[in-house]
PDB file of C-alpha atoms in Angstrom:
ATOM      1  CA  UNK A   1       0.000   0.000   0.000  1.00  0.00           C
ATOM      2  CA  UNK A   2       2.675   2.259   1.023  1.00  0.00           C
ATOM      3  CA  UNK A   3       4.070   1.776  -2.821  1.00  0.00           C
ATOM      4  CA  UNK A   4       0.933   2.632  -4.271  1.00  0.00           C
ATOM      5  CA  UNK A   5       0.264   5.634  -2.072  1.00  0.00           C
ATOM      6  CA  UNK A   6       3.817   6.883  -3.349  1.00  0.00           C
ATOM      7  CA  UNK A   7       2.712   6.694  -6.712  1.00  0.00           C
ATOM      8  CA  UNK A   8      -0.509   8.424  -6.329  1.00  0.00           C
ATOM      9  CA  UNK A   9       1.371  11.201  -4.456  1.00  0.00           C
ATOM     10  CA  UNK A  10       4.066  11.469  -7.438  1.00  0.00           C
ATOM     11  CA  UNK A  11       1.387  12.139  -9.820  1.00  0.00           C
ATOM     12  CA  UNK A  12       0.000  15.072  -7.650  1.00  0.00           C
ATOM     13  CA  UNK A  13       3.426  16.754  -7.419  1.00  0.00           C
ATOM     14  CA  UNK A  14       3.993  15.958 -11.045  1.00  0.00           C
ATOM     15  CA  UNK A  15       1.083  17.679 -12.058  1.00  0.00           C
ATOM     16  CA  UNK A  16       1.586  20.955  -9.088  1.00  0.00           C
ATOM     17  CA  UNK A  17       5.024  21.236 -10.844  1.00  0.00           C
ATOM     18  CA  UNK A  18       3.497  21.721 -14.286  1.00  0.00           C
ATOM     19  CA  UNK A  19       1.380  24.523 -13.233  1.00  0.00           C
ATOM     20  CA  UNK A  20       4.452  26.141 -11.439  1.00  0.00           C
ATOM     21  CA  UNK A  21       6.484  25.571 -14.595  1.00  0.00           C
ATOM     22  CA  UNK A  22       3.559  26.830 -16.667  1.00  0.00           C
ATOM     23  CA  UNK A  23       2.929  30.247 -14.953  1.00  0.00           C
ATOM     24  CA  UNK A  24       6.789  30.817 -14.456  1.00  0.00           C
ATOM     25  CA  UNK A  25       8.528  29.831 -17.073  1.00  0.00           C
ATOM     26  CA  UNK A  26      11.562  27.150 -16.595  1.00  0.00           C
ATOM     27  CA  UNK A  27      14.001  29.732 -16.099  1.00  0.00           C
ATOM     28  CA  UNK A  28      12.323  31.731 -13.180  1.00  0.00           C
ATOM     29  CA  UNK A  29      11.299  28.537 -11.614  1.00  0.00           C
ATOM     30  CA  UNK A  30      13.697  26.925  -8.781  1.00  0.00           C
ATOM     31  CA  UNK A  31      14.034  23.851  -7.110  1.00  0.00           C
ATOM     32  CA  UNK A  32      13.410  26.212  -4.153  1.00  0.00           C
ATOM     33  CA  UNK A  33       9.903  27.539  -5.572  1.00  0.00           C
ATOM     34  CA  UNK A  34       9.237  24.012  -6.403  1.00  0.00           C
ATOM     35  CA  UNK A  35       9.846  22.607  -2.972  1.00  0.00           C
ATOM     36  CA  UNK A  36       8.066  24.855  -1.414  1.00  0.00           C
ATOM     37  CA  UNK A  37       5.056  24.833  -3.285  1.00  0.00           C
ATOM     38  CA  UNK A  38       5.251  20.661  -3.417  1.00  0.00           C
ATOM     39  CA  UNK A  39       5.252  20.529   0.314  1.00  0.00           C
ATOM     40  CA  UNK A  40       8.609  18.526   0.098  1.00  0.00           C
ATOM     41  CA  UNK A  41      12.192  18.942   0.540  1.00  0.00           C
ATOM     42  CA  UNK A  42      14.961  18.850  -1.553  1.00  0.00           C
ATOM     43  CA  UNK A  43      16.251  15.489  -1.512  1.00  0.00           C
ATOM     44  CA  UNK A  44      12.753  13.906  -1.695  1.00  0.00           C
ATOM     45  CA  UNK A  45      12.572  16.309  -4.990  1.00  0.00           C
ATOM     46  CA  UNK A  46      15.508  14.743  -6.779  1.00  0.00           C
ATOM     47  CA  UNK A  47      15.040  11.168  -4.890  1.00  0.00           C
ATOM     48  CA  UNK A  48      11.703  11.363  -7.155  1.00  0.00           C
ATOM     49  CA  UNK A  49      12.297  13.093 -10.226  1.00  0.00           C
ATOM     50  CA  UNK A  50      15.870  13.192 -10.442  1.00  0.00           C
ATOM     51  CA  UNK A  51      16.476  16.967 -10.883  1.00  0.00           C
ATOM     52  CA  UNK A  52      14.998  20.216 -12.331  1.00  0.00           C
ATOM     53  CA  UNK A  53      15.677  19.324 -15.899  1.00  0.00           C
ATOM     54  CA  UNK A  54      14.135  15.506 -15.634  1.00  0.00           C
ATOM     55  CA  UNK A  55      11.715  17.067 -13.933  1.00  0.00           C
ATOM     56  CA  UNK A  56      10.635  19.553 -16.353  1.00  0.00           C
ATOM     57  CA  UNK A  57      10.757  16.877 -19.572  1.00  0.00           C
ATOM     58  CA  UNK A  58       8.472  14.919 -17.578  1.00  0.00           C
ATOM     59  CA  UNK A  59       6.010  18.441 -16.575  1.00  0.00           C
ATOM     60  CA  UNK A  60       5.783  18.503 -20.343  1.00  0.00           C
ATOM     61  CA  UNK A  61       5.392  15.120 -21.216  1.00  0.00           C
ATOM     62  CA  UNK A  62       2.124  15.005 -18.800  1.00  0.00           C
ATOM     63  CA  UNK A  63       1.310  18.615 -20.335  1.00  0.00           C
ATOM     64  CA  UNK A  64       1.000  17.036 -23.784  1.00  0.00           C
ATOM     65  CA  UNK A  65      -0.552  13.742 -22.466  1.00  0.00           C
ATOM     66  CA  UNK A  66      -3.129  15.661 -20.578  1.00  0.00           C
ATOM     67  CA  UNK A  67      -3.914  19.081 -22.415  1.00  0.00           C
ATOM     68  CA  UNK A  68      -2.653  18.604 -26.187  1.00  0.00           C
ATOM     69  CA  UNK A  69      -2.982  15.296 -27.146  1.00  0.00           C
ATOM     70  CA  UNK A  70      -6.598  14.828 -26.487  1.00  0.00           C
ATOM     71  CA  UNK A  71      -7.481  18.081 -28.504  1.00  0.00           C
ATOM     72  CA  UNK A  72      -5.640  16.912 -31.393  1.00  0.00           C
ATOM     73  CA  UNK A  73      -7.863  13.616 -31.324  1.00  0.00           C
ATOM     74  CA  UNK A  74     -10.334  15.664 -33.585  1.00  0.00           C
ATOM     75  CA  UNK A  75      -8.129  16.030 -36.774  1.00  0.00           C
ATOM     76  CA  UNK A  76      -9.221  11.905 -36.885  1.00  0.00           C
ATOM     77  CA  UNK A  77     -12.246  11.757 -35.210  1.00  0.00           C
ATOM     78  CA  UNK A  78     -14.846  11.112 -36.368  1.00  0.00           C
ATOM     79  CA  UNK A  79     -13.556  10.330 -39.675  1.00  0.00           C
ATOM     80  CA  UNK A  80     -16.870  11.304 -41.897  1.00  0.00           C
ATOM     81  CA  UNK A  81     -16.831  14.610 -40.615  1.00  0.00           C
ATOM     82  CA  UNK A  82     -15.905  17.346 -42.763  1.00  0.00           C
ATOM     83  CA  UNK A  83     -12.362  18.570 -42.576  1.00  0.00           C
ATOM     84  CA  UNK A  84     -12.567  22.178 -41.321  1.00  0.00           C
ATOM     85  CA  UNK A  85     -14.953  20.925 -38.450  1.00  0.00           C
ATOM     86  CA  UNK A  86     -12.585  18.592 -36.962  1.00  0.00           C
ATOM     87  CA  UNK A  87      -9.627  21.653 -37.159  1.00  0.00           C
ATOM     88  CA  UNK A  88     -12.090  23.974 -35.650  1.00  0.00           C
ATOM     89  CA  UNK A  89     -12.954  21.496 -33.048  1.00  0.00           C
ATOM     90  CA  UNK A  90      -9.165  21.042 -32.540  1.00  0.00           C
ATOM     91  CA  UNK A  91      -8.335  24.403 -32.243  1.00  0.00           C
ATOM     92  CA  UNK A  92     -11.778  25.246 -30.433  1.00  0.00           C
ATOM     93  CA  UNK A  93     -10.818  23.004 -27.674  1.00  0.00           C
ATOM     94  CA  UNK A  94      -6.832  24.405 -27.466  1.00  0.00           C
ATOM     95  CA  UNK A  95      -7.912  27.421 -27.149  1.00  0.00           C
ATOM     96  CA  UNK A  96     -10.472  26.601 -24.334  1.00  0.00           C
ATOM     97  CA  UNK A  97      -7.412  25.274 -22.882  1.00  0.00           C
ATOM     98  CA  UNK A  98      -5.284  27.888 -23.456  1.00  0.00           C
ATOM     99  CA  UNK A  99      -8.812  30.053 -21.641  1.00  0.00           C
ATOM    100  CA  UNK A 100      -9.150  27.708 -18.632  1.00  0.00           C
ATOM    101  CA  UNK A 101      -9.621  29.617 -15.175  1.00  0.00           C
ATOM    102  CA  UNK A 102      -8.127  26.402 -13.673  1.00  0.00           C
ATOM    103  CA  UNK A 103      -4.825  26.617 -15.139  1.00  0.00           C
ATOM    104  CA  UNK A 104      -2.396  28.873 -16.423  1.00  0.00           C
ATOM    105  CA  UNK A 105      -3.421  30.861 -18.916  1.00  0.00           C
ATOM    106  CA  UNK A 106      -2.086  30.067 -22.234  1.00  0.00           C
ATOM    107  CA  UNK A 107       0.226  26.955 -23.939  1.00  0.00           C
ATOM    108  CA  UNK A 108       3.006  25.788 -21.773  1.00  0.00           C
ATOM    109  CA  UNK A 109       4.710  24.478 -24.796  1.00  0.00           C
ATOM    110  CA  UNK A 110       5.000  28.132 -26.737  1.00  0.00           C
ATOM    111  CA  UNK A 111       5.868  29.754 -23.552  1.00  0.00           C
ATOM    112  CA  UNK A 112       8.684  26.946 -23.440  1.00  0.00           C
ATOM    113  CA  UNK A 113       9.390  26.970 -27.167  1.00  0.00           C
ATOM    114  CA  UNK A 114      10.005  31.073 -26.463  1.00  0.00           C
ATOM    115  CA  UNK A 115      12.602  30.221 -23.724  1.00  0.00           C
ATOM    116  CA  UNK A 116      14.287  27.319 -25.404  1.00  0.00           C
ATOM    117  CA  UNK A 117      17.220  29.197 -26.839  1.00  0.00           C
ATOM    118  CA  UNK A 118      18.690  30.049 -23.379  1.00  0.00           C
ATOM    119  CA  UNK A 119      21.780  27.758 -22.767  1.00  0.00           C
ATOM    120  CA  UNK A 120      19.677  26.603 -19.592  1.00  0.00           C
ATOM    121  CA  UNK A 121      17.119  25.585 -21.114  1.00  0.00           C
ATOM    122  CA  UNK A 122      17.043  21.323 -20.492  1.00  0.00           C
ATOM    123  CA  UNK A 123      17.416  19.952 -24.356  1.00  0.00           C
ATOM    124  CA  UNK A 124      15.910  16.315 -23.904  1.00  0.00           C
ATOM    125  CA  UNK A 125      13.117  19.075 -23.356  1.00  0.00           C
ATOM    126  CA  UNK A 126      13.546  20.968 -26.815  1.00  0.00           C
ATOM    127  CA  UNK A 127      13.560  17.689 -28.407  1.00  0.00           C
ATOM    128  CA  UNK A 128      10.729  16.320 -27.202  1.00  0.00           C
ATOM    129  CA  UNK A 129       8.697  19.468 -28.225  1.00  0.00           C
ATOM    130  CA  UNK A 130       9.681  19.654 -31.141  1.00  0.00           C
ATOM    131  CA  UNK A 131       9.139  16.323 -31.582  1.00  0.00           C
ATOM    132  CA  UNK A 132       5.402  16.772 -30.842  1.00  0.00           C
ATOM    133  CA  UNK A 133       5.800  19.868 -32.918  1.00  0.00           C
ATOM    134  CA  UNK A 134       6.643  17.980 -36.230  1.00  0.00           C
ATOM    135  CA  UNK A 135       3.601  15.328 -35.606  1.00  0.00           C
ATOM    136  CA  UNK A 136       0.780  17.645 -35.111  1.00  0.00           C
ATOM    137  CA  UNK A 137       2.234  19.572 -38.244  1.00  0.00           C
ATOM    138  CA  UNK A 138       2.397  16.264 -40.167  1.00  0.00           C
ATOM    139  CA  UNK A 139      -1.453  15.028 -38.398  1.00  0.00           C
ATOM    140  CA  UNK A 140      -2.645  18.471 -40.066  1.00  0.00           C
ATOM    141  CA  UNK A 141      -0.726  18.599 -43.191  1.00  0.00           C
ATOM    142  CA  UNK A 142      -2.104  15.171 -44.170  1.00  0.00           C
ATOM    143  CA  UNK A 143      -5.987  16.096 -43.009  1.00  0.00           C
ATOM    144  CA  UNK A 144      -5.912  18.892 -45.716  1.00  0.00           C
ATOM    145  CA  UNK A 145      -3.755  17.300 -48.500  1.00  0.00           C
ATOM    146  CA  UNK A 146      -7.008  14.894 -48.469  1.00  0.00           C
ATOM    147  CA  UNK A 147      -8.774  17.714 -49.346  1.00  0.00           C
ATOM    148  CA  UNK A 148      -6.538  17.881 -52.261  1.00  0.00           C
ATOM    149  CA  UNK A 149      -3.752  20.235 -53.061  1.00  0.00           C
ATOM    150  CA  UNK A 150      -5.132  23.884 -53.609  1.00  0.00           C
ATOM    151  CA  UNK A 151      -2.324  25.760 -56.276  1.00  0.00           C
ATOM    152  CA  UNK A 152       1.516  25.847 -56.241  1.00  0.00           C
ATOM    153  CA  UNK A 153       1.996  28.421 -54.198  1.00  0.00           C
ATOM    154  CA  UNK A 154      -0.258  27.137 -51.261  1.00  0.00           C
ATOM    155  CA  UNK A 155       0.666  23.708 -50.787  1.00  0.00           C
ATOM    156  CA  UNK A 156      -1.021  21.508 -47.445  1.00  0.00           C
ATOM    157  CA  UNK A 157       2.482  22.159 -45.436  1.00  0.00           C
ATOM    158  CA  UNK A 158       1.708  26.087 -45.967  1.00  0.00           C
ATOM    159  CA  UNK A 159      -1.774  26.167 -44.698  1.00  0.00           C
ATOM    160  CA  UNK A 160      -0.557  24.448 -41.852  1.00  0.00           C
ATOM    161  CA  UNK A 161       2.052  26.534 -40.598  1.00  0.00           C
ATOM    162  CA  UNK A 162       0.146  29.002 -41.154  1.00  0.00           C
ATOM    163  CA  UNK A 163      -2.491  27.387 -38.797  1.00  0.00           C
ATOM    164  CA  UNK A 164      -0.851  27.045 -36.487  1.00  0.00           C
ATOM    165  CA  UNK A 165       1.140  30.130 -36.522  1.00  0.00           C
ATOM    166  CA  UNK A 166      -2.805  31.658 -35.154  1.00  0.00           C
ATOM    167  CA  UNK A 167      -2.333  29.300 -32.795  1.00  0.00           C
ATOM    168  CA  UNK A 168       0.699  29.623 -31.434  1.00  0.00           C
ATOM    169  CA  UNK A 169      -0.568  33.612 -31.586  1.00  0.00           C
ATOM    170  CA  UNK A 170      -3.344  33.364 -30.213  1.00  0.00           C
ATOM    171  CA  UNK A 171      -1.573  31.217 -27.170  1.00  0.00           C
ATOM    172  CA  UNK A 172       0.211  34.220 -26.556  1.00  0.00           C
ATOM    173  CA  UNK A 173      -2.501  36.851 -26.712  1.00  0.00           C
ATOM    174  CA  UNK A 174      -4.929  34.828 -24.357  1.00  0.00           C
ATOM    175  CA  UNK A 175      -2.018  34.777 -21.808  1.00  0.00           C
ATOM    176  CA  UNK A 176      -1.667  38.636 -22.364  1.00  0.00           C
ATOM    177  CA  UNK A 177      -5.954  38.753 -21.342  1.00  0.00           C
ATOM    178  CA  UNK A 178      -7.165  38.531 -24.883  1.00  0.00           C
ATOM    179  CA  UNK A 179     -10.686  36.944 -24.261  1.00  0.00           C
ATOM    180  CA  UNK A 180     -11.612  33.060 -25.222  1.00  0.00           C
ATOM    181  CA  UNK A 181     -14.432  34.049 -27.943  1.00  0.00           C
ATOM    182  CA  UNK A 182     -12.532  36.845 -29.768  1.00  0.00           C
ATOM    183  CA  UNK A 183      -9.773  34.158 -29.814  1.00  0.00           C
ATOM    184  CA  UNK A 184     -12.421  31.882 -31.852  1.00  0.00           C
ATOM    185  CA  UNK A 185     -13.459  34.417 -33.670  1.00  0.00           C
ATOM    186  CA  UNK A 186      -9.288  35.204 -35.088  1.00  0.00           C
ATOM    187  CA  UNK A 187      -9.364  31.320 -35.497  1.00  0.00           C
ATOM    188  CA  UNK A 188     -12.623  31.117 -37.756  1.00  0.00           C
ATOM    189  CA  UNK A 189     -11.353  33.863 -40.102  1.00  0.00           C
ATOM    190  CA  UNK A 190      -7.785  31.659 -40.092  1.00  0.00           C
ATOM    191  CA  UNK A 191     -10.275  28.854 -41.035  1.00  0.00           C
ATOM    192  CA  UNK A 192     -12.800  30.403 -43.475  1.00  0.00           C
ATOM    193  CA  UNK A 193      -9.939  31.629 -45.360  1.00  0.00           C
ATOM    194  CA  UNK A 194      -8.161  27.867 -45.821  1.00  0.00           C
ATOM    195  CA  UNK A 195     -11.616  26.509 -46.498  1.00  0.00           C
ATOM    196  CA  UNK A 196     -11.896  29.744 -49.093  1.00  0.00           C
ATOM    197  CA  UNK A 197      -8.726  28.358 -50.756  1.00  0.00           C
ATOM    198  CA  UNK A 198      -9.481  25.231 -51.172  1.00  0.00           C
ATOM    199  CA  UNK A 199     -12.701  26.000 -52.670  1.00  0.00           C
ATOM    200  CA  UNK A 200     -14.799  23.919 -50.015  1.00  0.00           C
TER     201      UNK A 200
END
């Protein structure tokens, strides 16, 4: 039982650290600030996790799991419905993440991605995002090249970065107290105007 109830407990503090991480920033959090706000001391800290940087690949690891992934579960599903409602239920439900009163406000990954050129920055933790980076690029890139490809100068890869360039944006700009529905709203022009291009 005792193993069990560690477990349990390591999820909790996994999941306080990602919120510290997430407001913060890695930089201007410490194994101090983390500590403290975890209830535990430092040993127990690294006896768990291993250290700040193992720590923080795993914050964003259950940040993807938890947040990302299952938003991204519409570009799929349900496979007869037409392809600019599963993006704007994607992106719908991001940005309700990005909104949520619960957590942080904004993406933990683009507030990461903007601090990942600092030499402190862990790197198992750059490659990981942009690991996740490259798949929900590819998930979307292939979604519209069903669609078929519009002209030569606005090929599927485009539209995506482009995509999710609003995003990444509108990440920002939620953080900064831009509201959840004019957020939509940028996102449904960003949408109308693919759709527009394609001729759908």
């Amino acid at each position: 039982m005792a193993g069990r109830k560690r477990a349990f407990d390591r999820e909790i503090a996994l999941d306080k650290a990602m919120r510290i991480f997430w407001n913060n920033g890695y930089a201007a959090t410490s194994v101090a600030h983390l500590t403290s706000e975890l209830g535990i001391n430092t040993p127990s800290l690294y006896a768990a996790f291993g250290n700040k940087e193992k720590l923080f690949k795993e914050v964003i690891v259950h940040y993807i799991t938890q947040y990302s992934d299952p938003c991204y579960r519409h570009i799929t599903e349900p496979s007869d419905a037409p392809f600019i409602e599963r993006l704007r239920a994607c992106f719908y439900e991001l940005i309700q993440v990005f909104s949520d009163a619960d957590t942080p406000l904004g993406c933990l990954l683009v507030k990461s991605v903007n601090e990942s050129d600092s030499v402190a920055f862990p790197e198992e933790a750059t490659v990981y995002i942009n690991q996740f980076g490259l798949k929900t690029q590819n998930l979307i890139t292939t979604l519209i090249e069903s669609e078929g490809v519009i002209t030569e100068s606005e090929t599927a890869e485009l539209q995506t970065k482009y995509l999710l360039s609003v995003l990444y944006g509108l990440s920002t700009q939620i953080r900064a107290g831009e509201s959840q529905q004019v957020a939509e709203s940028v996102m449904d022009y960003a949408l109308n105007s693919i759709q527009t291009s394609i001729g759908q």
